[in-house]
Amino acid sequence: MRFKKLFISAVVFCSLFSFLNLGAQNISKQGPTYIQGPPQRTCGTGIPSPQWEAMFQKQIEAFLAANPEINAAGKQGNNSTQAVYTIPVIIHVIHGGQAPGTFPNLAQGQLNSQIQVLNDDFAGVGYNIGNYPATAFTTWATNTIVSAASKDALGRIKISNTGITFCLALTDTLGNTLAEPGIHRVDYNTLPALTGTFTSKNPANAVYNTTGKFMGFIDGYIKPNTIWNVTKYMNLWVTDEQAAVGLLGYATFPPLSTLPGIPGGVGTATSDGFWAWAAAFGSKNIFPGGTYTAGYDLGRTCTHEIGHWVGLRHIWGDGTCATDYCNDSPPASAPNFNNCPVTYPLKSGSCAGPPSNAPNGEMFMNFMDYTYDCAMFMFTEDQRTRIQTAMANSPYRKLLGTHGLCSVPPPVANFSINPNPICAGQTATITDMSTGSPGAWSYTMTGGSPATSTLQSPTVTYTAAGVFSITLIAINGGGPSAPVVKTITVNAIPVITITPAGSTICTGGSATLTASGATTYTWNTGPTTAAIVVSPTITTTYTVTGANGTCTNTRTVSVVVSGAPTLNIAPASATICAGNTTTFTGSGATNYTWMPGGITTATISVSPTITTTYTLTGTNAAGCAGTRTVQVTVNTTPTLNIVASPTAICSGSSATLTAGGATTYTWNTGPTTAVIVVSPTITTNYTVTGSNGTCSGTQTISLIVNTSPTLNINPPSATVCVGGSVTLTGSGATNYTWMPGGNTTSTVSVSPAITTTYTLTGTNAGGCSATRTVQVSVNALPVVTITANPLTICPGSSSTLTASGSGPGPFTYSWTTGSTAASITSSIVGVYTSTVTNG
């Protein structure tokens, strides 16, 4: 067996105290009487030693090995039924002479109510079991080592039926019939004389004012003087106590051998059993006329302590997140006190693990925690295994129920099924009607969910039609009953369909609805035929109920009533000028058609030449149609013209532009008159916009600008001597005129007598002309003189010849000898010529 927590060895008393004063109270005149008790649950049961637990674990391993099906199916033995133990109980009521029914000499009804609580709690059907959350500990059950037997049909940690029942003993140790079954009333004043350290026979005496003193008195005096054979009876002691003690109860763990040296906390032949404070014994729900203490008035103190008596540990392992040796109870950090109800999950993640108890938290509803009675309601399957192991092995437990002290015959199984028959998918309730006080039940419900149950009165659901058997075996201390088999009839539920599955009609229309799948039909509107014709004015849901005998089913269908679409056209109207376009957009429908034109889009663009009305027809998804119209008003557009005078100009000239055809004009250059004068430098387009009041038009004219020629004269200037000439050549034009002279060729030769300016006028192909001038300068001839010194020379001598000019200079010289100087020297007789040039 695997353990999920660390075991911390210790021997302590789980007696816990606080300072909350609950106070005495009387809830009602007919209800329970309450006296003050400890503000927190207290438990004086000692913790068994590690040696005891080690020995017990070996017995558990042997028990599981002998019953392997327990781990897989939660059952024991080849007969597929867990062992059921019926334990004879004797309750020793210790009092001081009070009459029965006067505290602490409790009434028989209060004492008997405790036995019923034990039987219900150990069978897993006790008070408040319905508070178990629908998802309780499902994550823990999935993520940890938990056997299939520990889980219920919802995947939760299962609430166990431990297989333990309790009965009130019928006879005493001598075989005498008890006047009150299972009850042994003892006036402590009649007990043997006190010995040793005991100074009072009254358990509530002030001398026993601590837990140790009180338990020493109960174990050392009360128990040895009143105990009955521990192999035949489970001994319970009920007494009062000194208020300072503050104990609710304590029990002994089961001894695992008869050898001497039984460890502390384990029962002996003179101490084995359970002690309870009288105010924490019994249940106000069963016997409301008793005396109780608040918070511990439902008998769960006894359930808790008897849990120890059959081998169970506290869920927190008497340490911080220690082990209780049960895999299917999450670890707990400490006991959980008081409160009812307690919200699930509680203290999620309080034990970090591994394993962690997040997100399900601690199992506060387990009988082995310390909450108030109303919050407790379960044992687990692993706790059941410990209980069954203790009952099968402990020498003081395994013989209980074998002496006929309760004389319990096997029960007679019986149950009822309601309703029967049912329809598929419905749930039937099985009510136990067995006699003989069974403490366990085993149902087999073939074809149902669940298929088996150990609840006393389970419910079962059938999803398929047919006739199915339900078998019950009831079990008490006398053994299992004979099986009882009954049948339940499950009829099929008709599957209803409506054709069509959904309809949409236009206002004023109708639809035919046809139901199928059953034998008879009833519509919510009254008709009982399969098909009906409906003409709703608004969207309406129709329901048909179909039956095939006892089982019915319903189906609904909606008939949607769709009105004609509300059409809109944007814009609502339009005015355009002839030749222009306008756009309309329809909305409010699914499909659209425009007339004239037959366009089937929501948006159209139109250019009518005359005023026209357009009609839009729109249909919605249901096919319902509506119409709307829109009018386009068409105005005339003026026809413009422009006259240019002249139609072409030379650069630098101007032209007159005259517009006509409208009443008002605007030129692109800014003027708003019909006539404008322009002087463009390049060919330019002029646009005029003319309006007749509502519509306008435009016209454009291009005014051609021709460029003037760029004249050139070569040479650009000239100088000649009197009597000389020069050639002048013009270029850049097509036609030329020279002045003076009137020559019309591009080239002329001139011989002016004086300096003269000539003007050339050139005209190009566009008729544009330009002028250019050139000056011809006329210079006078210089007067030249030559002197010789000497004029005559002898052979072998030389003469210097000097030339000079008169008039404006400077002068240059050129001799026939080639010299360019003004003077030359020569020794050759001859004629010498000098050319003198001015300018």
GROMACS .gro file of N, CA and C in nm, residues 638-714:
model
  231
  638PRO      N    1  -2.576   7.577  -7.181
  638PRO     CA    2  -2.547   7.674  -7.289
  638PRO      C    3  -2.439   7.623  -7.383
  639THR      N    4  -2.455   7.663  -7.517
  639THR     CA    5  -2.354   7.630  -7.617
  639THR      C    6  -2.269   7.755  -7.640
  640LEU      N    7  -2.144   7.748  -7.601
  640LEU     CA    8  -2.053   7.864  -7.605
  640LEU      C    9  -1.973   7.867  -7.735
  641ASN      N   10  -1.929   7.994  -7.778
  641ASN     CA   11  -1.832   8.010  -7.887
  641ASN      C   12  -1.741   8.126  -7.852
  642ILE      N   13  -1.616   8.123  -7.911
  642ILE     CA   14  -1.516   8.228  -7.890
  642ILE      C   15  -1.462   8.268  -8.028
  643VAL      N   16  -1.453   8.399  -8.051
  643VAL     CA   17  -1.394   8.452  -8.175
  643VAL      C   18  -1.269   8.530  -8.137
  644ALA      N   19  -1.154   8.501  -8.206
  644ALA     CA   20  -1.027   8.571  -8.182
  644ALA      C   21  -0.998   8.663  -8.301
  645SER      N   22  -0.955   8.784  -8.272
  645SER     CA   23  -0.919   8.880  -8.379
  645SER      C   24  -0.792   8.952  -8.336
  646PRO      N   25  -0.678   8.929  -8.407
  646PRO     CA   26  -0.662   8.826  -8.511
  646PRO      C   27  -0.652   8.689  -8.448
  647THR      N   28  -0.647   8.588  -8.535
  647THR     CA   29  -0.639   8.451  -8.485
  647THR      C   30  -0.498   8.411  -8.449
  648ALA      N   31  -0.397   8.488  -8.499
  648ALA     CA   32  -0.258   8.462  -8.465
  648ALA      C   33  -0.189   8.596  -8.451
  649ILE      N   34  -0.093   8.611  -8.363
  649ILE     CA   35  -0.019   8.736  -8.342
  649ILE      C   36   0.128   8.705  -8.333
  650CYS      N   37   0.205   8.814  -8.354
  650CYS     CA   38   0.348   8.802  -8.330
  650CYS      C   39   0.375   8.835  -8.185
  651SER      N   40   0.486   8.785  -8.137
  651SER     CA   41   0.524   8.808  -7.999
  651SER      C   42   0.530   8.957  -7.973
  652GLY      N   43   0.459   8.996  -7.862
  652GLY     CA   44   0.456   9.136  -7.828
  652GLY      C   45   0.331   9.206  -7.876
  653SER      N   46   0.253   9.139  -7.960
  653SER     CA   47   0.130   9.198  -8.012
  653SER      C   48   0.013   9.156  -7.925
  654SER      N   49  -0.110   9.197  -7.952
  654SER     CA   50  -0.228   9.163  -7.875
  654SER      C   51  -0.338   9.120  -7.970
  655ALA      N   52  -0.442   9.049  -7.909
  655ALA     CA   53  -0.557   9.005  -7.985
  655ALA      C   54  -0.681   9.024  -7.901
  656THR      N   55  -0.796   9.035  -7.965
  656THR     CA   56  -0.923   9.051  -7.895
  656THR      C   57  -1.000   8.919  -7.903
  657LEU      N   58  -1.044   8.868  -7.781
  657LEU     CA   59  -1.122   8.744  -7.773
  657LEU      C   60  -1.263   8.781  -7.732
  658THR      N   61  -1.363   8.730  -7.810
  658THR     CA   62  -1.503   8.763  -7.784
  658THR      C   63  -1.582   8.635  -7.767
  659ALA      N   64  -1.649   8.615  -7.644
  659ALA     CA   65  -1.729   8.495  -7.613
  659ALA      C   66  -1.875   8.523  -7.638
  660GLY      N   67  -1.951   8.416  -7.674
  660GLY     CA   68  -2.094   8.429  -7.697
  660GLY      C   69  -2.166   8.302  -7.662
  661GLY      N   70  -2.303   8.307  -7.650
  661GLY     CA   71  -2.384   8.188  -7.625
  661GLY      C   72  -2.436   8.176  -7.483
  662ALA      N   73  -2.393   8.262  -7.387
  662ALA     CA   74  -2.439   8.255  -7.249
  662ALA      C   75  -2.476   8.395  -7.203
  663THR      N   76  -2.513   8.405  -7.076
  663THR     CA   77  -2.549   8.537  -7.021
  663THR      C   78  -2.439   8.593  -6.933
  664THR      N   79  -2.364   8.505  -6.868
  664THR     CA   80  -2.250   8.549  -6.786
  664THR      C   81  -2.130   8.464  -6.823
  665TYR      N   82  -2.011   8.527  -6.806
  665TYR     CA   83  -1.889   8.461  -6.852
  665TYR      C   84  -1.782   8.476  -6.744
  666THR      N   85  -1.696   8.376  -6.739
  666THR     CA   86  -1.577   8.382  -6.654
  666THR      C   87  -1.463   8.316  -6.730
  667TRP      N   88  -1.356   8.398  -6.754
  667TRP     CA   89  -1.238   8.345  -6.824
  667TRP      C   90  -1.142   8.283  -6.723
  668ASN      N   91  -1.067   8.190  -6.775
  668ASN     CA   92  -0.972   8.124  -6.686
  668ASN      C   93  -0.863   8.217  -6.639
  669THR      N   94  -0.848   8.333  -6.709
  669THR     CA   95  -0.747   8.431  -6.667
  669THR      C   96  -0.803   8.531  -6.568
  670GLY      N   97  -0.937   8.520  -6.536
  670GLY     CA   98  -0.994   8.606  -6.434
  670GLY      C   99  -1.105   8.698  -6.478
  671PRO      N  100  -1.097   8.758  -6.594
  671PRO     CA  101  -1.201   8.853  -6.632
  671PRO      C  102  -1.339   8.788  -6.640
  672THR      N  103  -1.446   8.867  -6.615
  672THR     CA  104  -1.584   8.818  -6.619
  672THR      C  105  -1.666   8.892  -6.725
  673THR      N  106  -1.595   8.945  -6.829
  673THR     CA  107  -1.664   9.012  -6.940
  673THR      C  108  -1.665   8.921  -7.060
  674ALA      N  109  -1.753   8.952  -7.156
  674ALA     CA  110  -1.760   8.869  -7.276
  674ALA      C  111  -1.638   8.891  -7.364
  675VAL      N  112  -1.578   9.017  -7.366
  675VAL     CA  113  -1.466   9.051  -7.454
  675VAL      C  114  -1.345   9.079  -7.366
  676ILE      N  115  -1.230   9.018  -7.405
  676ILE     CA  116  -1.104   9.047  -7.336
  676ILE      C  117  -0.995   9.067  -7.440
  677VAL      N  118  -0.892   9.147  -7.406
  677VAL     CA  119  -0.774   9.169  -7.490
  677VAL      C  120  -0.658   9.101  -7.422
  678VAL      N  121  -0.585   9.020  -7.500
  678VAL     CA  122  -0.474   8.942  -7.442
  678VAL      C  123  -0.348   8.966  -7.522
  679SER      N  124  -0.235   8.955  -7.459
  679SER     CA  125  -0.104   8.973  -7.523
  679SER      C  126  -0.012   8.862  -7.476
  680PRO      N  127  -0.036   8.740  -7.515
  680PRO     CA  128   0.050   8.631  -7.470
  680PRO      C  129   0.185   8.635  -7.541
  681THR      N  130   0.285   8.581  -7.477
  681THR     CA  131   0.419   8.575  -7.536
  681THR      C  132   0.441   8.443  -7.606
  682ILE      N  133   0.358   8.346  -7.575
  682ILE     CA  134   0.366   8.215  -7.640
  682ILE      C  135   0.224   8.173  -7.675
  683THR      N  136   0.213   8.074  -7.760
  683THR     CA  137   0.080   8.023  -7.795
  683THR      C  138   0.008   7.979  -7.669
  684THR      N  139  -0.117   8.023  -7.644
  684THR     CA  140  -0.187   8.004  -7.517
  684THR      C  141  -0.332   7.966  -7.542
  685ASN      N  142  -0.386   7.872  -7.455
  685ASN     CA  143  -0.528   7.835  -7.458
  685ASN      C  144  -0.605   7.922  -7.360
  686TYR      N  145  -0.717   7.978  -7.410
  686TYR     CA  146  -0.804   8.059  -7.325
  686TYR      C  147  -0.938   7.987  -7.315
  687THR      N  148  -0.987   7.967  -7.186
  687THR     CA  149  -1.113   7.896  -7.161
  687THR      C  150  -1.210   7.991  -7.095
  688VAL      N  151  -1.333   7.990  -7.146
  688VAL     CA  152  -1.438   8.070  -7.087
  688VAL      C  153  -1.549   7.977  -7.039
  689THR      N  154  -1.600   8.001  -6.915
  689THR     CA  155  -1.715   7.929  -6.860
  689THR      C  156  -1.834   8.023  -6.867
  690GLY      N  157  -1.939   7.974  -6.934
  690GLY     CA  158  -2.056   8.058  -6.950
  690GLY      C  159  -2.177   7.994  -6.885
  691SER      N  160  -2.260   8.072  -6.820
  691SER     CA  161  -2.377   8.022  -6.749
  691SER      C  162  -2.502   8.088  -6.801
  692ASN      N  163  -2.612   8.007  -6.803
  692ASN     CA  164  -2.740   8.065  -6.839
  692ASN      C  165  -2.833   8.073  -6.718
  693GLY      N  166  -2.775   8.063  -6.598
  693GLY     CA  167  -2.852   8.073  -6.473
  693GLY      C  168  -2.844   7.946  -6.392
  694THR      N  169  -2.874   7.826  -6.450
  694THR     CA  170  -2.871   7.699  -6.376
  694THR      C  171  -2.761   7.607  -6.425
  695CYS      N  172  -2.731   7.611  -6.553
  695CYS     CA  173  -2.629   7.522  -6.607
  695CYS      C  174  -2.520   7.608  -6.669
  696SER      N  175  -2.406   7.552  -6.681
  696SER     CA  176  -2.292   7.622  -6.739
  696SER      C  177  -2.219   7.529  -6.833
  697GLY      N  178  -2.145   7.596  -6.931
  697GLY     CA  179  -2.063   7.521  -7.024
  697GLY      C  180  -1.930   7.590  -7.040
  698THR      N  181  -1.842   7.526  -7.106
  698THR     CA  182  -1.709   7.583  -7.127
  698THR      C  183  -1.672   7.573  -7.274
  699GLN      N  184  -1.583   7.663  -7.316
  699GLN     CA  185  -1.528   7.662  -7.451
  699GLN      C  186  -1.385   7.711  -7.441
  700THR      N  187  -1.300   7.658  -7.528
  700THR     CA  188  -1.158   7.692  -7.524
  700THR      C  189  -1.112   7.731  -7.665
  701ILE      N  190  -1.026   7.832  -7.671
  701ILE     CA  191  -0.966   7.874  -7.798
  701ILE      C  192  -0.817   7.884  -7.776
  702SER      N  193  -0.741   7.852  -7.882
  702SER     CA  194  -0.596   7.860  -7.876
  702SER      C  195  -0.551   7.979  -7.959
  703LEU      N  196  -0.480   8.075  -7.897
  703LEU     CA  197  -0.426   8.193  -7.966
  703LEU      C  198  -0.280   8.166  -7.997
  704ILE      N  199  -0.250   8.162  -8.132
  704ILE     CA  200  -0.114   8.129  -8.176
  704ILE      C  201  -0.028   8.254  -8.167
  705VAL      N  202   0.089   8.244  -8.107
  705VAL     CA  203   0.186   8.352  -8.097
  705VAL      C  204   0.309   8.312  -8.177
  706ASN      N  205   0.337   8.389  -8.287
  706ASN     CA  206   0.456   8.364  -8.370
  706ASN      C  207   0.570   8.449  -8.319
  707THR      N  208   0.694   8.396  -8.323
  707THR     CA  209   0.811   8.470  -8.274
  707THR      C  210   0.870   8.554  -8.385
  708SER      N  211   0.932   8.669  -8.355
  708SER     CA  212   1.004   8.753  -8.452
  708SER      C  213   1.139   8.692  -8.482
  709PRO      N  214   1.191   8.715  -8.606
  709PRO     CA  215   1.320   8.655  -8.640
  709PRO      C  216   1.433   8.718  -8.560
  710THR      N  217   1.540   8.647  -8.539
  710THR     CA  218   1.661   8.699  -8.474
  710THR      C  219   1.765   8.723  -8.584
  711LEU      N  220   1.784   8.851  -8.624
  711LEU     CA  221   1.872   8.887  -8.737
  711LEU      C  222   2.015   8.895  -8.692
  712ASN      N  223   2.104   8.861  -8.790
  712ASN     CA  224   2.248   8.879  -8.772
  712ASN      C  225   2.305   8.941  -8.901
  713ILE      N  226   2.410   9.030  -8.889
  713ILE     CA  227   2.482   9.089  -9.005
  713ILE      C  228   2.628   9.056  -8.987
  714ASN      N  229   2.687   9.007  -9.093
  714ASN     CA  230   2.828   8.971  -9.091
  714ASN      C  231   2.901   9.047  -9.203
   0.00000   0.00000   0.00000
